Coordinates of C-alpha atoms and ligand atoms in Angstrom, one line a residue:
M7 CA -48.9 -21.4 -31.9
F8 CA -52.8 -21.9 -33.2
E9 CA -53.0 -18.9 -31.1
S10 CA -56.6 -17.7 -32.3
L11 CA -58.2 -21.8 -32.6
T12 CA -57.0 -22.4 -28.9
D13 CA -58.8 -18.4 -27.9
K14 CA -61.9 -20.3 -29.8
L15 CA -61.9 -23.4 -28.5
S16 CA -61.3 -23.1 -25.0
S17 CA -63.8 -20.2 -25.0
A18 CA -66.8 -22.2 -26.0
L19 CA -65.6 -25.0 -23.8
R20 CA -65.6 -22.9 -20.9
N21 CA -69.2 -22.3 -20.3
L22 CA -69.7 -25.9 -20.9
R23 CA -67.4 -27.7 -18.7
G24 CA -69.1 -26.0 -15.6
V25 CA -72.3 -27.0 -16.7
G26 CA -73.4 -29.8 -14.0
K27 CA -75.8 -31.3 -16.6
L28 CA -75.8 -31.3 -20.1
T29 CA -78.8 -30.6 -22.2
E30 CA -79.4 -30.6 -26.1
E31 CA -79.6 -26.8 -26.3
N32 CA -76.1 -26.4 -24.3
M33 CA -74.6 -29.0 -26.2
A34 CA -75.7 -27.7 -29.6
D35 CA -74.8 -24.5 -29.0
A36 CA -71.0 -25.4 -27.6
L37 CA -70.5 -27.9 -30.9
K38 CA -71.2 -25.2 -33.1
E39 CA -69.2 -23.1 -31.8
V40 CA -66.8 -25.6 -31.9
R41 CA -67.1 -26.3 -35.7
T42 CA -66.9 -22.6 -36.4
A43 CA -63.8 -22.8 -34.3
L44 CA -62.1 -25.5 -36.3
L45 CA -63.3 -23.6 -40.0
A46 CA -61.8 -20.6 -39.3
A47 CA -58.1 -22.5 -38.2
D48 CA -59.0 -23.6 -41.9
V49 CA -59.5 -27.3 -41.2
H50 CA -61.3 -28.9 -44.0
F51 CA -64.9 -28.7 -44.2
K52 CA -65.3 -32.2 -44.1
V53 CA -62.9 -32.6 -41.3
A54 CA -64.5 -30.0 -39.1
R55 CA -68.3 -32.0 -40.3
E56 CA -67.2 -35.5 -38.8
F57 CA -65.2 -34.1 -36.3
V58 CA -68.2 -32.6 -34.6
E59 CA -70.6 -36.2 -35.3
R60 CA -67.6 -38.2 -33.8
V61 CA -68.4 -35.7 -30.8
Q62 CA -71.7 -36.2 -30.6
T63 CA -72.6 -40.0 -31.3
Q64 CA -69.6 -40.7 -28.1
C65 CA -70.8 -38.2 -25.8
A66 CA -74.5 -39.6 -27.0
G67 CA -72.7 -43.0 -25.8
Q68 CA -70.3 -42.4 -23.0
E69 CA -71.1 -43.4 -18.9
V70 CA -71.3 -40.4 -15.9
L71 CA -68.0 -40.4 -14.4
K72 CA -67.8 -40.0 -10.5
G73 CA -66.1 -36.5 -9.6
V74 CA -65.9 -35.0 -12.8
T75 CA -68.7 -32.6 -14.6
P76 CA -70.8 -34.2 -17.5
G77 CA -68.7 -30.6 -19.0
Q78 CA -65.3 -32.1 -18.0
Q79 CA -65.9 -35.2 -19.4
I80 CA -66.8 -33.4 -23.1
V81 CA -63.7 -31.9 -23.0
K82 CA -61.9 -35.4 -22.2
I83 CA -63.8 -36.6 -25.0
I84 CA -63.0 -33.3 -27.9
N85 CA -59.4 -34.3 -27.2
D86 CA -59.2 -37.5 -27.5
E87 CA -60.5 -36.5 -31.4
L88 CA -58.7 -33.6 -31.9
V89 CA -55.5 -36.3 -30.4
R90 CA -56.9 -38.8 -33.5
L91 CA -57.2 -36.4 -36.0
L92 CA -53.6 -35.4 -35.6
G93 CA -52.9 -38.4 -36.2
E94 CA -52.0 -40.7 -33.2
G95 CA -49.3 -42.6 -32.2
E96 CA -47.4 -43.1 -35.8
T97 CA -44.7 -40.6 -35.9
G98 CA -42.0 -43.0 -35.3
L99 CA -39.3 -43.6 -38.5
S100 CA -38.3 -46.5 -40.0
P101 CA -35.3 -49.0 -38.1
A102 CA -33.5 -49.8 -41.0
R103 CA -29.9 -48.6 -40.6
P104 CA -28.6 -46.9 -42.4
L105 CA -31.3 -45.0 -41.9
K106 CA -31.7 -43.3 -46.4
I107 CA -34.9 -39.9 -46.1
L108 CA -35.3 -38.1 -49.2
M109 CA -37.0 -35.1 -47.9
V110 CA -39.1 -33.7 -51.0
G111 CA -41.2 -30.3 -51.5
L112 CA -42.1 -27.1 -52.9
Q113 CA -39.3 -24.9 -53.0
G114 CA -39.3 -22.4 -49.8
A115 CA -40.6 -24.7 -47.2
G116 CA -38.3 -25.2 -45.7
K117 CA -36.6 -28.1 -46.7
T118 CA -33.0 -27.5 -46.8
T119 CA -33.2 -25.8 -43.3
T120 CA -35.2 -29.1 -42.2
T121 CA -32.7 -31.5 -43.4
A122 CA -30.1 -30.1 -41.0
K123 CA -32.6 -29.9 -38.4
L124 CA -33.7 -33.2 -38.7
G125 CA -29.8 -34.0 -38.9
R126 CA -29.3 -32.5 -35.4
H127 CA -32.1 -33.6 -34.3
L128 CA -31.7 -37.6 -35.0
R129 CA -28.6 -37.4 -33.0
K130 CA -29.8 -36.5 -30.1
K131 CA -31.9 -39.7 -31.0
G132 CA -29.0 -41.7 -30.4
Y133 CA -27.6 -41.7 -34.3
T134 CA -24.2 -41.1 -34.1
T135 CA -23.3 -40.6 -37.6
P136 CA -25.6 -38.3 -39.5
F137 CA -24.7 -37.3 -43.9
V138 CA -26.7 -35.0 -45.5
V139 CA -26.1 -35.1 -49.8
A140 CA -27.0 -32.3 -51.4
C141 CA -29.3 -32.7 -54.3
D142 CA -30.4 -29.2 -55.1
V143 CA -28.8 -28.4 -58.5
Q144 CA -31.6 -25.4 -59.7
R145 CA -29.8 -23.1 -57.7
P146 CA -25.8 -22.9 -56.5
A147 CA -26.8 -21.4 -53.3
A148 CA -28.9 -24.1 -52.0
I149 CA -25.5 -26.4 -51.7
D150 CA -23.5 -24.1 -49.7
Q151 CA -27.0 -23.5 -47.5
L152 CA -26.7 -27.0 -46.7
E153 CA -22.6 -27.3 -46.5
I154 CA -23.0 -24.4 -43.7
L155 CA -25.7 -26.0 -41.9
A156 CA -23.7 -29.3 -42.3
Q157 CA -20.3 -27.6 -40.8
Q158 CA -22.5 -25.8 -38.2
E159 CA -24.0 -29.1 -36.8
E160 CA -21.2 -31.0 -37.2
I161 CA -22.5 -33.6 -40.2
G162 CA -21.2 -35.6 -42.8
F163 CA -21.7 -33.7 -46.1
Y164 CA -21.3 -34.8 -49.9
G165 CA -22.4 -31.7 -52.8
D166 CA -21.1 -31.6 -56.1
R167 CA -20.8 -28.2 -57.7
G168 CA -19.9 -29.0 -61.1
S169 CA -22.8 -31.5 -62.1
K170 CA -26.1 -31.0 -62.6
D171 CA -27.1 -34.9 -62.3
V172 CA -29.3 -35.0 -59.3
I173 CA -29.2 -38.4 -60.0
A174 CA -25.7 -39.1 -59.9
I175 CA -24.7 -37.3 -56.9
G176 CA -27.3 -39.1 -54.5
A177 CA -25.5 -42.1 -56.3
A178 CA -22.0 -40.9 -54.9
G179 CA -23.4 -38.4 -52.5
L180 CA -24.7 -42.0 -51.3
A181 CA -21.7 -43.5 -51.3
E182 CA -19.7 -41.2 -49.9
A183 CA -22.0 -41.7 -46.3
H184 CA -21.4 -45.4 -46.8
R185 CA -17.9 -44.8 -46.6
Q186 CA -17.5 -42.9 -43.5
N187 CA -20.2 -45.4 -41.4
A188 CA -23.2 -43.4 -41.7
D189 CA -26.4 -44.6 -39.7
V190 CA -28.6 -41.7 -41.2
I191 CA -28.6 -40.4 -44.9
L192 CA -30.7 -37.2 -46.1
F193 CA -31.4 -35.9 -49.3
D194 CA -31.9 -32.7 -49.7
T195 CA -33.9 -31.8 -53.0
A196 CA -34.4 -29.1 -55.2
G197 CA -38.1 -27.6 -54.9
R198 CA -39.9 -25.6 -57.7
L199 CA -42.8 -22.8 -56.6
Q200 CA -45.6 -25.2 -58.0
I201 CA -45.7 -28.7 -58.8
D202 CA -44.7 -30.0 -61.8
T203 CA -44.0 -33.3 -63.4
N204 CA -40.2 -32.4 -64.3
L205 CA -40.1 -32.1 -60.6
I206 CA -41.7 -35.2 -59.5
E207 CA -40.3 -37.4 -62.5
E208 CA -36.6 -36.5 -61.1
V209 CA -37.1 -37.3 -57.7
Q210 CA -38.8 -40.6 -58.7
R211 CA -35.5 -41.6 -60.5
L212 CA -33.7 -40.0 -57.3
R213 CA -36.1 -42.8 -55.1
A214 CA -35.4 -45.6 -57.8
K215 CA -31.8 -45.1 -57.5
I216 CA -31.4 -43.9 -53.6
Q217 CA -34.4 -46.6 -52.4
P218 CA -34.8 -44.5 -49.0
D219 CA -36.4 -46.1 -46.3
E220 CA -38.5 -42.6 -45.3
V221 CA -40.3 -40.2 -47.8
L222 CA -40.8 -36.7 -46.2
L223 CA -42.5 -34.4 -46.7
V224 CA -41.6 -30.9 -46.0
A225 CA -45.2 -28.4 -45.8
D226 CA -45.1 -25.5 -44.6
G227 CA -47.7 -25.4 -42.4
A228 CA -49.0 -21.6 -42.6
L229 CA -50.5 -22.8 -45.9
G230 CA -53.8 -24.3 -44.0
Q231 CA -55.2 -26.0 -46.8
E232 CA -53.3 -25.8 -49.5
A233 CA -51.0 -27.7 -47.1
V234 CA -52.9 -30.4 -47.8
N235 CA -53.7 -29.6 -51.5
V236 CA -49.7 -30.6 -51.7
A237 CA -49.3 -33.1 -49.5
K238 CA -52.0 -35.5 -52.0
A239 CA -50.2 -34.2 -54.8
F240 CA -46.6 -35.6 -53.7
H241 CA -48.5 -38.8 -51.7
E242 CA -50.3 -39.9 -55.4
A243 CA -46.7 -39.2 -57.0
L244 CA -44.3 -40.4 -53.9
Q245 CA -45.9 -43.0 -51.7
L246 CA -44.9 -40.7 -48.9
T247 CA -44.3 -42.4 -45.2
G248 CA -44.6 -39.2 -43.5
L249 CA -44.8 -35.4 -43.1
V250 CA -42.9 -32.0 -41.7
L251 CA -44.6 -29.4 -40.6
T252 CA -42.4 -26.6 -40.7
K253 CA -43.4 -22.9 -39.7
L254 CA -45.4 -23.7 -36.9
D255 CA -44.3 -20.9 -35.1
G256 CA -45.9 -18.0 -37.5
D257 CA -49.4 -17.6 -38.1
A258 CA -50.2 -20.5 -39.1
R259 CA -53.6 -21.2 -37.8
G260 CA -54.1 -24.7 -36.7
G261 CA -55.8 -26.2 -40.8
A262 CA -52.8 -27.8 -42.4
A263 CA -52.0 -29.7 -38.9
L264 CA -55.7 -31.0 -38.1
S265 CA -56.6 -31.8 -41.2
I266 CA -53.6 -32.8 -43.3
K267 CA -53.4 -37.3 -41.5
S268 CA -57.2 -37.6 -42.2
I269 CA -57.3 -36.4 -45.3
T270 CA -54.1 -38.1 -46.9
G271 CA -53.6 -40.6 -44.6
V272 CA -49.8 -39.6 -44.3
P273 CA -48.8 -38.9 -40.5
I274 CA -47.3 -35.5 -39.4
K275 CA -43.7 -37.3 -38.0
F276 CA -42.2 -33.8 -37.1
V277 CA -42.7 -30.1 -37.0
G278 CA -40.7 -26.5 -37.7
T279 CA -40.8 -23.9 -34.9
G280 CA -38.3 -21.4 -35.9
E281 CA -35.4 -20.8 -38.2
K282 CA -33.2 -21.6 -36.1
T283 CA -31.9 -25.7 -36.0
A284 CA -32.4 -25.8 -32.3
D285 CA -36.4 -25.4 -33.5
F286 CA -37.2 -28.6 -34.4
D287 CA -39.8 -31.4 -32.3
T288 CA -41.0 -34.8 -33.0
F289 CA -44.6 -34.7 -33.7
Y290 CA -46.2 -35.5 -30.4
P291 CA -50.3 -35.6 -31.6
D292 CA -51.4 -35.7 -27.9
R293 CA -49.5 -33.0 -27.0
L294 CA -50.4 -31.0 -29.8
A295 CA -54.1 -31.4 -29.0
S296 CA -53.7 -30.7 -25.5
R297 CA -52.3 -27.0 -26.6
I298 CA -54.7 -26.7 -28.7
L299 CA -57.6 -26.7 -26.5
G300 CA -55.8 -24.9 -23.5
M301 CA -57.5 -27.6 -20.9
G302 CA -55.0 -30.5 -20.4
D303 CA -55.7 -29.7 -16.8
V304 CA -59.4 -31.0 -17.2
V305 CA -58.9 -33.7 -19.3
S306 CA -56.0 -35.2 -16.9
L307 CA -58.3 -35.0 -14.3
V308 CA -60.9 -36.8 -16.3
E309 CA -58.1 -39.3 -17.5
K310 CA -57.5 -40.0 -13.4
A311 CA -61.7 -40.2 -12.4
Q312 CA -61.1 -42.9 -15.0
E313 CA -58.9 -44.9 -13.9
N314 CA -58.2 -44.7 -10.1
I315 CA -62.1 -44.1 -8.3
D316 CA -63.9 -46.9 -7.9
Q317 CA -66.9 -45.4 -8.4
K318 CA -69.2 -47.4 -5.6
E319 CA -66.3 -46.3 -3.3
A320 CA -66.6 -43.0 -4.0
E321 CA -70.5 -42.9 -4.0
K322 CA -70.1 -44.4 -0.8
M323 CA -68.4 -42.1 0.6
A324 CA -70.5 -39.6 -0.1
E325 CA -73.3 -41.2 1.4
K326 CA -71.4 -41.4 4.3
L327 CA -70.6 -37.4 4.6
R328 CA -73.8 -36.8 4.1
K329 CA -75.3 -39.0 7.2
A330 CA -72.1 -38.0 9.2
D331 CA -71.2 -40.8 10.6
F332 CA -67.6 -40.4 8.6
N333 CA -65.2 -42.2 10.6
L334 CA -61.5 -42.5 11.3
E335 CA -62.2 -45.3 9.1
D336 CA -63.5 -44.0 6.5
F337 CA -61.3 -41.1 6.7
L338 CA -58.2 -43.5 6.0
A339 CA -59.1 -44.9 3.1
Q340 CA -60.4 -41.2 1.8
M341 CA -57.0 -40.3 1.8
Q342 CA -55.7 -43.7 0.2
Q343 CA -58.0 -42.5 -2.8
I344 CA -56.8 -39.3 -3.0
K345 CA -52.7 -41.4 -3.2
K346 CA -53.7 -43.4 -5.3
M347 CA -54.5 -39.8 -7.9
G348 CA -51.4 -38.6 -7.9
S349 CA -49.3 -36.0 -5.2
M350 CA -51.9 -33.6 -3.7
Q351 CA -49.6 -31.2 -5.4
S352 CA -50.4 -32.4 -8.8
I353 CA -53.7 -32.8 -8.6
M354 CA -54.8 -29.3 -7.2
G355 CA -52.5 -28.4 -10.4
M356 CA -55.1 -30.3 -12.4
M357 CA -58.5 -28.7 -10.7
P358 CA -59.6 -25.8 -12.9
G359 CA -58.6 -22.6 -11.7
M360 CA -56.5 -23.9 -8.5
S361 CA -53.2 -24.7 -10.3
G362 CA -52.2 -21.3 -8.8
V363 CA -52.0 -22.7 -5.6
E364 CA -49.0 -24.0 -3.5
L365 CA -49.2 -26.0 -0.8
P366 CA -47.1 -26.1 1.9
D367 CA -44.0 -27.7 1.3
D368 CA -44.6 -30.5 3.9
S369 CA -48.5 -31.6 3.1
E370 CA -47.3 -34.4 1.3
K371 CA -45.6 -35.1 4.6
Q372 CA -47.9 -34.7 6.7
L373 CA -50.7 -36.8 5.2
G374 CA -48.6 -39.6 5.5
R375 CA -48.3 -38.7 9.4
T376 CA -52.2 -39.0 9.6
E377 CA -52.1 -41.9 7.6
A378 CA -49.3 -43.4 10.1
I379 CA -51.8 -41.9 12.9
I380 CA -55.1 -43.9 11.6
K381 CA -53.2 -47.2 11.1
S382 CA -51.6 -47.7 15.1
M383 CA -55.2 -47.5 15.7
T384 CA -57.2 -50.5 16.2
L385 CA -60.7 -50.4 14.2
Q386 CA -62.9 -50.1 17.0
E387 CA -60.9 -46.8 17.7
R388 CA -61.5 -45.7 14.3
R389 CA -64.7 -46.2 14.4
K390 CA -65.1 -44.9 18.0
P391 CA -62.5 -42.6 18.6
E392 CA -64.2 -40.9 21.4
I393 CA -62.6 -43.9 23.3
L394 CA -59.1 -42.7 23.0
N395 CA -57.5 -41.8 26.7
G396 CA -54.1 -41.0 27.7
S397 CA -52.4 -44.8 27.7
R398 CA -54.4 -45.6 23.9
R399 CA -53.3 -41.9 22.7
L400 CA -49.4 -42.7 23.8
R401 CA -49.2 -46.0 22.0
I402 CA -50.5 -44.8 19.5
A403 CA -48.1 -41.8 19.2
N404 CA -45.0 -44.6 19.6
G405 CA -46.4 -46.9 16.6
A406 CA -46.7 -43.9 14.1
G407 CA -43.7 -42.3 15.5
V408 CA -44.8 -39.1 16.2
K409 CA -45.4 -36.9 19.2
V410 CA -48.7 -37.6 21.5
V411 CA -49.4 -33.9 21.1
E412 CA -49.7 -34.8 16.7
V413 CA -51.9 -37.6 17.7
N414 CA -54.5 -35.3 19.9
Q415 CA -54.3 -32.4 16.9
L416 CA -55.6 -35.1 14.6
L417 CA -58.5 -36.3 16.9
K418 CA -59.8 -33.0 17.8
Q419 CA -59.5 -31.7 13.8
F420 CA -61.4 -34.3 12.9
Q421 CA -64.3 -34.4 15.8
Q422 CA -64.5 -30.1 14.6
M423 CA -64.8 -32.2 10.7
Q424 CA -67.6 -34.2 11.9
K425 CA -69.6 -31.2 13.7
M426 CA -69.2 -29.6 10.5
M427 CA -70.9 -32.9 8.8
K428 CA -73.9 -32.6 11.5
M429 CA -74.4 -29.0 10.8
M430 CA -74.2 -30.0 7.2
K431 CA -76.6 -32.6 7.9
G432 CA -79.2 -30.2 9.9
G433 CA -78.7 -27.7 7.3
G434 CA -77.0 -25.2 9.3
A435 CA -75.5 -23.4 6.9
K436 CA -74.5 -20.1 8.1
K437 CA -72.7 -21.9 11.2
M438 CA -70.9 -24.4 9.2
M439 CA -69.0 -21.6 7.1
R440 CA -68.1 -19.4 10.4
Q441 CA -66.9 -23.0 11.6
M442 CA -65.0 -23.2 8.3
E443 CA -63.3 -20.2 9.0
A444 CA -62.2 -20.9 12.6
M445 CA -60.3 -23.6 11.0
K446 CA -58.6 -22.2 8.4
G447 CA -56.9 -19.9 10.5
R448 CA -56.0 -23.0 12.5
G449 CA -54.1 -24.5 9.3
G450 CA -57.2 -26.9 8.9
F451 CA -57.4 -30.8 9.0
P452 CA -54.3 -32.1 8.4
G453 CA -53.2 -32.8 5.0
M454 CA -56.4 -31.7 3.7
Ligands
GDP5 N1 -40.7 -19.2 -38.9 C1 -39.5 -20.7 -39.5 N2 -39.0 -20.4 -40.5 C2 -38.3 -21.3 -40.9 C3 -39.0 -22.5 -40.4 N3 -38.3 -23.7 -41.3 C4 -37.4 -23.1 -42.1 N4 -37.6 -22.3 -42.4 C5 -37.0 -20.5 -42.7 O1 -38.1 -20.6 -44.2 C6 -37.1 -20.3 -45.6 C7 -36.9 -21.3 -46.6 O2 -36.4 -22.3 -46.1 P1 -35.4 -23.5 -47.0 O3 -34.7 -24.2 -45.8 O4 -34.7 -22.8 -48.1 O5 -36.2 -24.2 -47.9 P2 -36.3 -24.9 -48.4 O6 -36.5 -24.1 -50.1 O7 -37.9 -25.7 -49.1 O8 -34.9 -25.6 -49.1 C8 -36.0 -19.7 -45.1 O9 -35.8 -19.0 -44.8 C9 -35.9 -20.8 -43.2 O10 -35.0 -20.4 -42.4 C10 -40.1 -23.0 -39.5 O11 -39.8 -23.9 -38.8 N5 -39.7 -21.3 -39.3
MG6 MG1 -33.7 -25.9 -50.2

């Protein structure tokens, strides 16, 4: 979906997310690329311009977070703007029961297919008896098409091949659906190749007759801006309650999806992603945004940093590391920060470039054991591990439910870490690298 947009946006941001310092220059370059990528995806030029302006304003007003780079923070801002553009939090349907849904749109947009898809989808979402009514009398084949799909999905069906009166068919279909106790009733209608007044008037009369709770426009997502124009026209005539964008599996560039909500004000509620009835889903703006950016990893990382990392705490820790007076108490606090952020594996998964790295299965458990060991120490012991003699170590091991060798191992590795920090302080980078190599061979610090 939207491969080309994804490629262009992620290459614009790839350069940015690594930079430690943002300058007007590298920002301007990246945002220009973002704008070009949007335009190339057939996003409305006004929408693209506003998008970039909003990102710029927000970047200027942001506090710099610890733990992430400014570039990563911008990826997050762009992501949030994409979500806003796609229309956040408005994808629900009316709670009415039975729920009456009128499906409208141009010929070939995917109305009939989508009617069946939606019936099937809603049954999975808690409706028990979907029912479809064939109100397309333009082509006899249209009725057959809907009936076959309904049978295949075991959905109730009403059609009348002997009548050309769409309004009467709609009313009769509604009555039949009521008789069968349907809890969601979908009306498939005829489309034209272009919007014309006859079509609109017919649908308006049908609408007045059946009083639908939802009027959903089915629009071909591959049409880009043209789909936006169609949606505007239908909305003016029929007060749409939602949109279904179809054919997002094909060569859709993303323009329709990104412009249609902000131009028409009508939320996208569902998307079609293939010819089969199962190729259909509720529309989730945040999921699509992260797919388009291809940087869900960075976005979640920034979110977690915003939520969980106590900035002062992090600064204090960094200072201690610099001064090399990092004791076991600090180590415990650090570990608890990490735990707050989620599992080790999920954090690794969020680090760009680290998602493929597998931690050993028991690293989580090891982290827990290390924590238990430190917690079994007195405050004095945590601050001055050198006082830990044999009997103290035995007491700690018993308290933590581990063997003494594990306590010894932890202390030894902690000593090594301290040595390393002293070296860093002394600037002995080469020596430190050698030390690290040696530690790697031994499996490193437990849980790190
Ligand atoms: N690839 C793809 N094809 C679709 C999708 N939705 C509908 N179609 C196809 O588009 C064509 C027209 O669909 P149809 O439901 O008859 O459109 P209608 O004229 O609006 O009722 C059919 O060949 C469908 O299989 C979709 O999401 N993806
Ligand atoms: Mg049709």
